[in-house]
Amino acid sequence: MEAHRLSSTKPVQSLKPTKKIPLEEDTGKASDALPLPLYLTNALFFTLFFSVVYFLLSRWREKIRTSTPLHVVTFSEIIAILSFFASFIYLLGFFGIDFVQSLVFQPSPDVWIAEEEDDEVLLAKEEARKVPCGQALDCSLPPLPPAAPIVTVQKVFDEKPVTVLTEEDEEIIKSVVAGTTPSYSLESKLGDCKRAAAIRREALQRLTGKSLSGLPLDGFDYESILGQCCEMPVGYVQIPVGIAGPLLVNGREYSVPMATTEGCLVASTNRGCKAIHLSGGATSVLLKDGMTRAPCVRFGTAKRAADLKLYLEDPDNFETLSVVFNRSSRFGRLQGIKCAIAGKNLYIRFTCSTGDAMGMNMVSKGVQNVLDFLQTDFPDMDVIGISGNYCSDKKPAAVNWIEGRGKSVVCEATIKGDVVRKVLKTSVESLVELNMLKNLTGSAMAGALGGFNAHASNIVAAIYIATGQDPAQNVESSHCITMMEAVNDGKDLHISVTMPSIEVGTVGGGTQLASQSACLNLLGVKGASKETPGANSRTLATIVASAVLAGELSLMSAISAGQLVRSHMKYNRSSKDVSKAT
Ligand code: ADP
């Protein structure tokens, strides 16, 4: 019975409310069999208990007075005795076990340890009942004793202690809720990022009336994201990381970390890795490495815009411009400038190498240097924006597909006919035909832009999240054309992926966070390359392309063998009844 289970898990006695606090999702029913609010069933059994006690005592007195033997009972007395035991058991179960447990167990006031995994939701509800949470707060909750800590709605993960908010924190929470302390100022005000996140989180719960109990707070280094990765944190989302591999590419084996919640994806990529390995490995070649940024500038006439275009694209001026550009960083080196003109408006696409950084910051600083420099000779130049979308960042655009952005990579492998049959469970001919009709013709019919592949973005996104890349750049980083051809007299399969705009880095941004950095470490490309600046990020790009090749190989095989739906039903659909999930 739910009422009984609730009463049997009581680790924080000091915060026990005398009244039930109504919660949005918790109607506080006594049980499914007795769907009444708890206060009603409590009142019912209290009344029953005291009524039958009164009745039985008066009957006892009457029997003594009339000298009637006690064991001679009437029907109404039997009913009264049964009601007495029923109400006694109910009240003992509801209040008594709680009391006994409070004597037997002396729980730490600041630690909440869930006993059963399955009870997670139940525990959160129970805890929420004890802790004021949002607008659902019942103001009749008794005030906390002065020294009593406030325990956040947070289950312990990995046995780490939960965050404890103090009375002083409570005052700050109230001021955030009241709007007198801006939530964004908590880190600078408190000088403690973890505490700031805990306070913000609690204030948010109170303001919205929504529980964040499933979103972990503890177990994360909030200092590491300050001023670089995320503002106003209230916790972190957990994404499982699976491993595909070993992926044999350019003679080296890699275990590829993939952060995903899509069932089948890692298993499928893993199968592709196996097919590549059994066939002698893949070869991945980096063709180009240059990040781009394209500001938009405007002139009074199209003639003046054309003057600047000619000036910037004149090889004689490149030396001067690159000296100015390269002042921004010891790693940023200008490679080229390409302009597009639209009437009086000029879009200047700068391309530069960026070492091991993905490079957006670096290239932007270099571009700013050049724009400042140009103002001398072109004082009538009006800078509309440092980015004019001709770059083009985080949007599907033909300029990236044709010119490349970040790392341009081509990767190939020859898969033995035997492996195609035994591991991929299909044939060379059907793969070649499917590739032609799906990835080439089908995508052409759909008017695809860089989407001549089966699911490159699946692999790119999973590796990007695991290794701390910017997941929004998955848009252009997944541009890919997959080619398949029967070779060696039709016995074997030649497969290649060509990806012109893989934007990756191994320094800066999310790459320096603990989890992401561990994944980069697994690949042997963590941080800046000591020997050759840029070598780590370039290796990472070749790994991304090879993993995409493995993913393409496996998914295309599943489709050609008609296995797709079956394998998804097996790995992508839990047998759990999701309708019962809370
Ligand atoms: P992004 O340009 O990708 O946004 P950041 O500017 O955040 O990256 O990070 C690049 C920073 O890392 C720069 O300050 C740069 O000087 C430094 N850095 C150190 N080693 C390297 C390296 N090998 N390659 C590129 N940048 C490096």
Coordinates of C-alpha atoms and ligand atoms in Angstrom, one line a residue:
M1 CA 0.0 0.0 0.0
E2 CA 1.4 3.4 -0.9
A3 CA 0.5 4.9 2.4
H4 CA 2.5 2.3 4.2
R5 CA 5.5 2.6 1.9
L6 CA 5.5 6.3 2.3
S7 CA 5.5 6.0 6.0
S8 CA 8.3 3.5 6.0
T9 CA 10.9 5.7 4.4
K10 CA 11.6 8.6 6.8
P11 CA 15.2 9.7 6.9
V12 CA 14.7 13.4 7.7
Q13 CA 12.7 13.8 10.8
S14 CA 13.3 17.4 11.5
L15 CA 11.5 18.5 8.4
K16 CA 8.3 16.4 8.8
P17 CA 5.3 18.6 8.1
T18 CA 2.2 18.4 10.3
K19 CA 0.0 18.8 7.2
K20 CA 0.2 17.4 3.8
I21 CA 1.7 19.9 1.3
P22 CA -0.3 19.6 -2.0
L23 CA 1.9 18.9 -4.9
E24 CA 1.1 19.3 -8.6
E25 CA 1.4 15.6 -9.4
D26 CA 0.7 14.2 -6.0
T27 CA -2.9 13.9 -5.1
G28 CA -2.0 12.1 -1.9
K29 CA -4.4 9.2 -2.2
A30 CA -4.4 6.6 0.5
S31 CA -4.0 3.9 -2.1
D32 CA -5.3 2.8 -5.5
A33 CA -7.9 0.6 -3.8
L34 CA -9.0 3.4 -1.5
P35 CA -8.8 6.5 -3.7
L36 CA -9.5 9.1 -1.0
P37 CA -7.2 11.9 0.1
L38 CA -4.9 11.0 3.0
Y39 CA -6.4 13.5 5.4
L40 CA -9.9 11.9 4.8
T41 CA -8.8 8.4 5.4
N42 CA -6.8 9.5 8.5
A43 CA -9.9 11.3 9.8
L44 CA -12.1 8.3 9.0
F45 CA -9.9 5.8 10.9
F46 CA -9.3 8.1 13.8
T47 CA -13.1 8.5 14.2
L48 CA -13.7 4.8 13.8
F49 CA -11.0 4.0 16.3
F50 CA -12.2 6.3 19.1
S51 CA -15.9 5.4 18.4
V52 CA -15.4 1.7 18.7
V53 CA -13.2 2.2 21.8
Y54 CA -15.9 4.2 23.4
F55 CA -18.6 1.7 22.3
L56 CA -16.6 -1.4 23.6
L57 CA -15.8 0.3 26.9
S58 CA -19.4 1.1 27.5
R59 CA -20.4 -2.4 26.6
W60 CA -17.8 -3.8 29.0
R61 CA -19.1 -1.6 31.8
E62 CA -22.6 -2.7 31.0
K63 CA -21.7 -6.4 31.1
I64 CA -20.0 -6.0 34.5
R65 CA -23.0 -4.1 35.8
T66 CA -25.4 -6.9 34.6
S67 CA -23.0 -9.7 35.4
T68 CA -23.0 -10.9 31.7
P69 CA -20.0 -13.1 30.8
L70 CA -17.5 -11.1 28.7
H71 CA -17.1 -13.8 26.1
V72 CA -20.8 -13.7 25.2
V73 CA -20.7 -11.1 22.3
T74 CA -23.4 -9.8 20.1
F75 CA -23.1 -9.2 16.4
S76 CA -22.6 -5.4 16.9
E77 CA -19.8 -6.2 19.4
I78 CA -18.1 -8.5 16.9
I79 CA -18.3 -5.7 14.3
A80 CA -16.9 -3.2 16.8
I81 CA -14.0 -5.5 17.7
L82 CA -13.1 -6.0 14.0
S83 CA -13.3 -2.3 13.4
F84 CA -11.1 -1.7 16.5
F85 CA -8.4 -4.0 15.1
A86 CA -8.7 -2.6 11.5
S87 CA -8.4 1.0 12.7
F88 CA -5.6 0.1 15.1
I89 CA -3.6 -1.6 12.4
Y90 CA -4.2 1.4 10.0
L91 CA -3.1 3.9 12.6
L92 CA -0.1 1.8 13.7
G93 CA 1.0 1.4 10.1
F94 CA 0.7 5.1 9.3
F95 CA 2.1 6.7 12.4
G96 CA 3.6 3.9 14.5
I97 CA 6.2 2.5 12.1
D98 CA 7.4 6.0 11.4
F99 CA 7.8 6.6 15.2
V100 CA 9.6 3.3 15.8
Q101 CA 11.9 3.9 12.9
S102 CA 12.8 7.3 14.1
L103 CA 14.0 5.7 17.4
V104 CA 15.8 2.8 15.7
F105 CA 17.5 4.8 12.9
Q106 CA 19.3 8.0 13.6
P107 CA 19.7 9.3 10.1
S108 CA 22.1 12.1 9.2
P109 CA 20.0 15.2 8.8
D110 CA 21.8 16.2 5.6
V111 CA 22.0 13.0 3.7
W112 CA 19.3 11.3 1.7
I113 CA 20.1 7.8 0.6
A114 CA 17.5 6.0 -1.5
E115 CA 17.0 2.4 -0.6
E116 CA 15.6 1.2 -3.8
E117 CA 16.2 2.3 -7.3
D118 CA 12.5 1.8 -8.2
D119 CA 11.4 4.1 -5.5
E120 CA 13.0 7.1 -7.0
V121 CA 9.9 8.9 -8.0
L122 CA 8.2 8.0 -4.8
L123 CA 11.1 9.3 -2.8
A124 CA 11.2 12.5 -4.7
K125 CA 7.5 13.1 -3.9
E126 CA 8.0 12.2 -0.3
E127 CA 11.0 14.6 -0.1
A128 CA 9.1 17.3 -1.8
R129 CA 6.4 16.9 0.8
K130 CA 9.1 17.7 3.4
V131 CA 10.8 20.5 1.6
P132 CA 9.1 23.7 0.5
C133 CA 9.0 23.5 -3.3
G134 CA 7.7 26.2 -5.5
Q135 CA 4.3 27.7 -5.3
A136 CA 2.8 24.4 -4.2
L137 CA 4.3 25.2 -0.8
D138 CA 1.8 24.9 2.1
C139 CA 2.5 28.0 4.2
S140 CA 1.3 26.1 7.3
L141 CA 4.5 24.2 7.2
P142 CA 6.0 24.6 10.7
P143 CA 9.1 26.9 10.8
L144 CA 12.4 25.1 10.8
P145 CA 14.4 25.0 14.0
P146 CA 17.2 27.6 13.8
A147 CA 20.1 25.1 13.2
A148 CA 18.2 22.7 11.0
P149 CA 19.6 22.4 7.5
I150 CA 17.4 22.4 4.5
V151 CA 18.0 19.4 2.4
T152 CA 17.6 19.8 -1.4
V153 CA 15.4 17.5 -3.4
Q154 CA 18.3 15.4 -4.5
K155 CA 19.0 11.7 -4.4
V156 CA 22.6 10.6 -3.7
F157 CA 24.5 9.5 -6.8
D158 CA 27.6 7.4 -6.4
E159 CA 27.3 7.7 -2.6
K160 CA 28.3 11.4 -2.7
P161 CA 26.7 13.6 -0.1
V162 CA 23.9 15.7 -1.2
T163 CA 24.1 19.5 -1.2
V164 CA 22.9 21.1 2.0
L165 CA 21.5 24.5 2.1
T166 CA 21.9 26.5 5.3
E167 CA 19.7 29.1 6.9
E168 CA 21.8 31.8 5.3
D169 CA 21.2 30.2 1.9
E170 CA 17.5 30.2 2.7
E171 CA 17.5 34.0 3.0
I172 CA 19.3 34.2 -0.4
I173 CA 16.8 31.8 -2.0
K174 CA 14.0 34.0 -0.7
S175 CA 15.6 37.2 -2.1
V176 CA 16.0 35.4 -5.5
V177 CA 12.4 34.3 -5.5
A178 CA 11.4 37.9 -4.5
G179 CA 13.5 39.3 -7.4
T180 CA 15.7 41.4 -5.1
T181 CA 18.8 39.3 -6.0
P182 CA 19.3 38.6 -9.7
S183 CA 19.8 34.9 -10.3
Y184 CA 22.7 35.6 -12.7
S185 CA 24.7 37.4 -10.0
L186 CA 24.8 34.5 -7.6
E187 CA 28.3 33.2 -8.7
S188 CA 30.0 36.6 -8.3
K189 CA 28.1 37.4 -5.1
L190 CA 28.8 34.1 -3.3
G191 CA 32.2 33.2 -4.9
D192 CA 31.1 29.6 -4.8
C193 CA 29.7 28.2 -8.0
K194 CA 28.3 25.0 -6.6
R195 CA 26.4 26.9 -3.8
A196 CA 25.2 29.4 -6.4
A197 CA 23.8 26.6 -8.6
A198 CA 22.1 24.9 -5.5
I199 CA 20.5 28.2 -4.5
R200 CA 19.4 29.1 -8.0
R201 CA 17.9 25.6 -8.4
E202 CA 15.9 25.8 -5.2
A203 CA 14.7 29.3 -6.1
L204 CA 13.7 28.0 -9.5
Q205 CA 11.7 25.2 -8.0
R206 CA 9.8 27.5 -5.8
L207 CA 9.2 30.0 -8.6
T208 CA 7.9 27.5 -11.0
G209 CA 6.3 25.0 -8.7
K210 CA 8.1 22.3 -10.6
S211 CA 10.4 19.7 -9.1
L212 CA 13.9 19.2 -10.6
S213 CA 14.5 16.1 -8.6
G214 CA 15.5 14.1 -11.6
L215 CA 18.2 16.6 -12.7
P216 CA 21.4 16.0 -10.7
L217 CA 23.1 18.8 -8.9
D218 CA 25.9 17.1 -7.1
G219 CA 28.9 15.4 -8.8
F220 CA 29.7 18.3 -11.2
D221 CA 32.5 20.9 -11.1
Y222 CA 30.6 24.2 -11.6
E223 CA 33.8 26.2 -11.4
S224 CA 34.9 24.6 -14.6
I225 CA 32.1 26.0 -16.7
L226 CA 32.1 29.5 -15.2
G227 CA 32.6 32.2 -17.9
Q228 CA 33.0 29.7 -20.7
C229 CA 30.6 26.9 -21.0
C230 CA 27.2 27.6 -19.4
E231 CA 25.6 30.4 -17.5
M232 CA 23.1 30.2 -14.7
P233 CA 23.5 26.4 -14.1
V234 CA 21.0 24.5 -12.0
G235 CA 22.3 21.0 -12.6
Y236 CA 23.4 18.8 -15.5
V237 CA 21.9 16.4 -17.9
Q238 CA 23.3 12.9 -17.9
I239 CA 23.9 11.2 -21.3
P240 CA 25.2 7.7 -21.5
V241 CA 28.5 7.2 -23.3
G242 CA 28.9 4.0 -25.3
I243 CA 32.0 2.7 -27.1
A244 CA 32.3 1.6 -30.7
G245 CA 35.5 -0.1 -31.8
P246 CA 38.2 -0.8 -32.1
L247 CA 38.1 1.4 -35.2
L248 CA 41.1 0.7 -37.3
V249 CA 42.1 3.8 -39.3
N250 CA 45.4 4.7 -40.7
G251 CA 47.0 1.7 -39.0
R252 CA 45.8 2.7 -35.5
E253 CA 43.0 1.4 -33.3
Y254 CA 40.6 3.8 -31.6
S255 CA 37.8 3.1 -29.1
V256 CA 35.2 5.7 -30.2
P257 CA 33.1 7.3 -27.4
M258 CA 29.6 8.1 -28.4
A259 CA 27.2 10.0 -26.2
T260 CA 23.7 9.1 -27.2
T261 CA 20.2 8.1 -26.0
E262 CA 19.4 6.5 -29.4
G263 CA 19.3 2.7 -29.0
C264 CA 21.0 0.8 -31.8
L265 CA 23.4 3.6 -32.7
V266 CA 26.5 2.4 -30.9
A267 CA 25.8 -1.2 -31.6
S268 CA 25.4 -0.5 -35.3
T269 CA 28.5 1.7 -35.5
N270 CA 30.4 -1.1 -33.6
R271 CA 29.3 -3.6 -36.2
G272 CA 30.7 -1.2 -38.9
C273 CA 34.0 -1.0 -37.0
K274 CA 34.2 -4.8 -36.9
A275 CA 33.6 -5.0 -40.7
I276 CA 36.3 -2.4 -41.3
H277 CA 38.7 -4.1 -39.0
L278 CA 38.3 -7.5 -40.6
S279 CA 38.9 -5.9 -43.9
G280 CA 42.2 -4.4 -43.0
G281 CA 41.1 -1.0 -41.8
A282 CA 40.1 2.4 -43.2
T283 CA 42.2 5.2 -44.6
S284 CA 41.3 8.7 -43.7
V285 CA 42.9 11.7 -45.3
L286 CA 42.7 15.4 -44.3
L287 CA 42.4 17.6 -47.4
K288 CA 42.0 21.0 -45.9
D289 CA 42.0 22.6 -42.4
G290 CA 40.7 26.2 -42.1
M291 CA 38.0 27.8 -40.0
T292 CA 36.0 30.7 -41.6
R293 CA 34.3 33.9 -40.5
A294 CA 32.7 36.3 -43.0
P295 CA 31.7 39.8 -41.8
C296 CA 29.2 41.9 -43.8
V297 CA 30.3 45.4 -44.7
R298 CA 28.4 48.1 -46.6
F299 CA 29.3 51.0 -48.8
G300 CA 27.5 54.0 -50.3
T301 CA 27.9 52.5 -53.8
A302 CA 28.4 49.0 -55.3
K303 CA 31.5 50.4 -57.0
R304 CA 33.1 51.0 -53.6
A305 CA 32.2 47.5 -52.4
A306 CA 33.7 46.1 -55.6
D307 CA 36.9 48.2 -54.9
L308 CA 37.3 46.5 -51.6
K309 CA 36.6 43.0 -53.1
L310 CA 39.4 43.6 -55.7
Y311 CA 41.8 44.8 -53.0
L312 CA 41.2 41.9 -50.7
E313 CA 41.5 39.3 -53.4
D314 CA 44.6 40.8 -54.9
P315 CA 47.5 38.3 -54.1
D316 CA 49.8 41.3 -53.7
N317 CA 47.9 42.4 -50.6
F318 CA 47.7 39.0 -49.0
E319 CA 51.0 39.4 -47.1
T320 CA 50.0 42.7 -45.5
L321 CA 46.6 41.4 -44.5
S322 CA 47.9 38.2 -43.1
V323 CA 50.4 40.0 -40.9
V324 CA 47.5 42.1 -39.5
F325 CA 45.2 39.0 -39.1
N326 CA 47.9 36.8 -37.5
R327 CA 48.4 39.3 -34.6
S328 CA 45.3 37.8 -33.0
S329 CA 46.9 34.5 -31.9
R330 CA 50.1 32.4 -32.3
F331 CA 47.9 29.7 -33.8
G332 CA 45.6 31.6 -36.1
R333 CA 47.2 31.9 -39.6
L334 CA 45.3 33.5 -42.5
Q335 CA 45.0 31.1 -45.4
G336 CA 42.8 33.0 -47.8
I337 CA 40.0 35.5 -48.4
K338 CA 37.0 35.0 -50.7
C339 CA 34.4 37.7 -51.2
A340 CA 30.8 37.7 -52.4
I341 CA 29.1 40.9 -53.4
A342 CA 25.4 41.8 -53.2
G343 CA 25.0 45.3 -54.6
K344 CA 26.6 47.7 -52.1
N345 CA 27.2 44.9 -49.6
L346 CA 30.3 42.9 -49.4
Y347 CA 30.7 39.5 -47.6
I348 CA 34.3 38.7 -46.8
R349 CA 35.0 35.0 -46.0
F350 CA 38.3 34.8 -44.2
T351 CA 39.8 31.3 -43.8
C352 CA 42.5 30.5 -41.3
S353 CA 44.2 27.6 -39.5
T354 CA 43.5 27.5 -35.8
G355 CA 45.9 24.9 -34.3
D356 CA 44.0 22.4 -32.1
A357 CA 41.2 24.8 -31.4
M358 CA 37.9 24.6 -33.4
G359 CA 38.8 28.2 -33.9
M360 CA 35.7 30.4 -34.0
N361 CA 37.0 32.8 -31.4
M362 CA 40.4 32.9 -33.0
V363 CA 39.2 33.6 -36.5
S364 CA 36.8 36.3 -35.2
K365 CA 39.7 38.1 -33.4
G366 CA 41.8 38.0 -36.6
V367 CA 38.9 39.3 -38.7
Q368 CA 38.3 42.2 -36.2
N369 CA 42.0 43.2 -36.6
V370 CA 41.7 43.3 -40.4
L371 CA 38.4 45.3 -40.3
D372 CA 40.1 47.9 -38.0
F373 CA 43.1 48.0 -40.4
L374 CA 40.8 48.5 -43.5
Q375 CA 39.1 51.5 -42.0
T376 CA 42.2 53.6 -42.8
D377 CA 42.0 53.0 -46.6
F378 CA 38.2 52.5 -46.7
P379 CA 36.8 55.0 -44.2
D380 CA 33.4 54.8 -45.9
M381 CA 33.1 51.1 -45.0
D382 CA 30.3 50.5 -42.6
V383 CA 30.7 47.2 -40.7
I384 CA 27.2 45.7 -40.4
G385 CA 28.3 42.7 -38.5
I386 CA 31.4 40.5 -37.7
S387 CA 29.3 37.6 -39.0
G388 CA 27.3 38.1 -42.2
N389 CA 26.2 34.4 -42.5
Y390 CA 28.5 33.8 -45.5
C391 CA 30.9 32.0 -43.0
S392 CA 28.6 29.9 -42.6
D393 CA 28.2 28.8 -39.0
K394 CA 25.5 26.3 -37.7
K395 CA 23.3 26.7 -40.8
P396 CA 23.0 24.4 -43.8
A397 CA 24.8 26.3 -46.6
A398 CA 26.3 25.4 -49.9
V399 CA 29.4 27.5 -49.3
N400 CA 30.5 25.0 -46.7
W401 CA 29.6 22.0 -48.8
I402 CA 31.6 23.4 -51.8
E403 CA 34.4 25.3 -50.2
G404 CA 34.8 23.4 -46.9
R405 CA 34.9 24.7 -43.4
G406 CA 37.0 23.4 -40.5
K407 CA 38.5 20.1 -41.6
S408 CA 37.7 18.6 -45.0
V409 CA 38.3 14.8 -44.9
V410 CA 37.9 11.9 -47.2
C411 CA 37.9 8.4 -45.8
E412 CA 37.7 5.0 -47.6
A413 CA 37.8 1.3 -47.0
T414 CA 37.5 -1.9 -49.1
I415 CA 35.3 -4.4 -47.3
K416 CA 35.8 -8.0 -48.3
G417 CA 32.9 -9.8 -49.8
D418 CA 33.0 -12.4 -47.1
V419 CA 32.7 -9.8 -44.4
V420 CA 29.8 -8.1 -46.2
R421 CA 28.0 -11.5 -46.2
K422 CA 29.0 -12.8 -42.7
V423 CA 29.2 -9.6 -40.6
L424 CA 26.9 -7.2 -42.5
K425 CA 24.5 -10.0 -43.6
T426 CA 24.0 -8.5 -47.1
S427 CA 25.7 -8.5 -50.5
V428 CA 27.9 -6.1 -52.3
E429 CA 25.4 -5.7 -55.2
S430 CA 22.5 -4.8 -53.0
L431 CA 24.6 -2.3 -51.0
V432 CA 25.9 -0.6 -54.2
E433 CA 22.3 -0.4 -55.6
L434 CA 20.9 0.9 -52.3
N435 CA 23.6 3.5 -52.1
M436 CA 22.9 4.7 -55.6
L437 CA 19.1 4.9 -55.2
K438 CA 19.0 6.1 -51.6
N439 CA 22.1 8.2 -50.8
L440 CA 22.6 9.7 -54.3
T441 CA 19.3 9.6 -56.3
G442 CA 17.0 9.8 -53.3
S443 CA 18.8 12.7 -51.8
A444 CA 19.0 14.5 -55.1
M445 CA 15.2 14.1 -55.5
A446 CA 14.8 15.6 -52.0
G447 CA 17.0 18.5 -53.0
A448 CA 19.5 17.7 -50.3
L449 CA 22.4 20.0 -49.4
G450 CA 25.3 17.9 -48.3
G451 CA 23.0 15.2 -47.2
F452 CA 24.1 12.4 -49.6
N453 CA 24.4 9.9 -46.8
A454 CA 22.4 7.6 -44.6
H455 CA 22.9 9.0 -41.1
A456 CA 26.3 10.8 -40.8
S457 CA 24.8 13.3 -38.3
N458 CA 24.0 10.4 -35.9
I459 CA 27.6 9.6 -35.5
V460 CA 28.8 13.1 -35.6
A461 CA 26.4 14.3 -32.9
A462 CA 27.2 11.4 -30.6
I463 CA 31.0 11.9 -30.9
Y464 CA 30.6 15.7 -30.6
I465 CA 28.7 15.5 -27.4
A466 CA 31.1 12.9 -25.9
T467 CA 34.2 15.0 -26.8
G468 CA 32.9 18.5 -25.9
Q469 CA 32.5 19.8 -29.4
D470 CA 29.8 22.4 -30.2
P471 CA 26.8 20.2 -31.0
A472 CA 25.1 22.9 -33.0
Q473 CA 27.9 22.6 -35.6
N474 CA 26.6 19.1 -36.3
V475 CA 24.6 20.9 -39.0
E476 CA 27.5 21.4 -41.4
S477 CA 29.9 18.9 -39.9
S478 CA 27.5 16.2 -41.0
H479 CA 27.7 17.2 -44.7
C480 CA 28.7 14.0 -46.3
I481 CA 28.5 12.1 -49.5
T482 CA 28.8 8.3 -49.2
M483 CA 29.9 6.4 -52.3
M484 CA 29.9 2.6 -52.8
E485 CA 31.3 0.6 -55.6
A486 CA 31.9 -3.1 -56.3
V487 CA 35.6 -3.7 -56.8
N488 CA 37.9 -6.7 -57.4
D489 CA 35.7 -8.2 -60.0
G490 CA 32.6 -7.4 -58.1
K491 CA 33.7 -9.5 -55.1
D492 CA 34.5 -6.7 -52.6
L493 CA 32.9 -3.3 -51.7
H494 CA 34.7 0.0 -51.9
I495 CA 33.1 2.6 -49.6
S496 CA 34.0 6.2 -49.0
V497 CA 32.7 9.2 -47.1
T498 CA 33.7 12.7 -48.1
M499 CA 33.0 15.3 -45.5
P500 CA 34.1 18.9 -46.3
S501 CA 33.2 20.7 -43.1
I502 CA 34.1 18.8 -39.9
E503 CA 34.5 21.5 -37.2
V504 CA 36.3 20.0 -34.3
G505 CA 38.9 21.1 -31.7
T506 CA 40.7 19.5 -28.8
V507 CA 41.3 22.7 -26.8
G508 CA 38.8 25.4 -25.7
G509 CA 35.1 25.3 -25.2
G510 CA 33.6 22.1 -23.7
T511 CA 36.7 20.1 -24.5
Q512 CA 38.4 21.0 -21.2
L513 CA 35.5 19.7 -19.0
A514 CA 36.3 16.5 -17.1
S515 CA 34.0 14.0 -18.9
Q516 CA 34.6 15.4 -22.3
S517 CA 38.4 15.6 -21.7
A518 CA 38.3 11.9 -20.6
C519 CA 36.7 10.9 -23.9
L520 CA 39.4 12.9 -25.9
N521 CA 42.0 11.2 -23.8
L522 CA 40.6 7.8 -24.7
L523 CA 41.2 8.7 -28.4
G524 CA 44.7 10.0 -27.6
V525 CA 43.9 13.5 -28.7
K526 CA 43.3 15.4 -25.5
G527 CA 44.4 19.0 -25.4
A528 CA 47.0 20.7 -27.5
S529 CA 49.4 18.6 -29.5
K530 CA 52.9 19.1 -28.1
E531 CA 54.8 18.2 -31.2
T532 CA 52.7 19.7 -34.0
P533 CA 50.0 22.3 -33.1
G534 CA 46.8 21.2 -34.8
A535 CA 47.7 17.5 -35.0
N536 CA 45.2 16.4 -32.3
S537 CA 42.2 18.2 -33.8
R538 CA 43.1 16.9 -37.3
T539 CA 43.4 13.4 -36.0
L540 CA 40.0 13.8 -34.3
A541 CA 38.5 14.9 -37.6
T542 CA 39.8 11.8 -39.4
I543 CA 38.4 9.6 -36.5
V544 CA 35.0 11.3 -36.9
A545 CA 35.0 10.6 -40.7
S546 CA 36.0 6.9 -40.1
A547 CA 33.3 6.4 -37.5
V548 CA 30.8 7.9 -40.0
L549 CA 32.1 5.4 -42.5
A550 CA 31.5 2.6 -40.0
G551 CA 28.0 3.9 -39.3
E552 CA 27.1 4.2 -43.0
L553 CA 28.3 0.7 -43.7
S554 CA 26.2 -0.8 -40.9
L555 CA 23.0 1.1 -41.4
M556 CA 23.1 0.7 -45.1
S557 CA 23.6 -3.1 -44.6
A558 CA 20.7 -3.2 -42.2
I559 CA 18.4 -1.4 -44.7
S560 CA 19.5 -3.6 -47.6
A561 CA 19.0 -6.7 -45.6
G562 CA 15.6 -5.5 -44.3
Q563 CA 16.9 -5.7 -40.7
L564 CA 16.4 -2.1 -39.7
V565 CA 12.9 -2.3 -38.1
R566 CA 13.8 -5.6 -36.4
S567 CA 17.0 -4.4 -34.8
H568 CA 15.3 -1.1 -33.7
M569 CA 12.6 -3.1 -32.1
K570 CA 15.2 -5.0 -30.2
Y571 CA 17.6 -2.2 -29.1
N572 CA 15.6 0.9 -29.5
R573 CA 12.3 -0.1 -27.8
S574 CA 12.5 -1.1 -24.2
S575 CA 10.2 -3.9 -23.2
K576 CA 9.2 -1.8 -20.2
D577 CA 5.6 -0.5 -20.3
V578 CA 6.4 3.2 -20.8
S579 CA 2.8 4.1 -20.2
K580 CA 3.4 3.2 -16.5
A581 CA 6.5 5.3 -16.2
T582 CA 6.0 8.3 -14.0
Ligands
ADP1 P1 37.9 28.6 -30.2 O1 38.7 29.5 -31.1 O2 37.8 27.2 -30.8 O3 36.7 29.1 -29.8 P2 39.2 29.2 -27.8 O4 39.6 30.5 -28.2 O5 38.3 29.0 -26.7 O6 38.8 28.2 -29.0 O7 40.6 28.3 -27.4 C1 41.7 28.5 -28.1 C2 42.7 29.0 -27.0 O8 43.6 27.9 -26.8 C3 43.5 30.1 -27.5 O9 43.6 31.1 -26.5 C4 44.9 29.5 -27.9 O10 45.9 30.5 -27.7 C5 45.0 28.4 -26.9 N1 45.8 27.3 -27.4 C6 46.7 26.6 -26.7 N2 47.3 25.6 -27.4 C7 46.7 25.6 -28.6 C8 46.8 24.9 -29.8 N3 47.7 23.9 -29.9 N4 46.0 25.2 -30.8 C9 45.1 26.2 -30.7 N5 44.9 26.9 -29.7 C10 45.7 26.7 -28.6

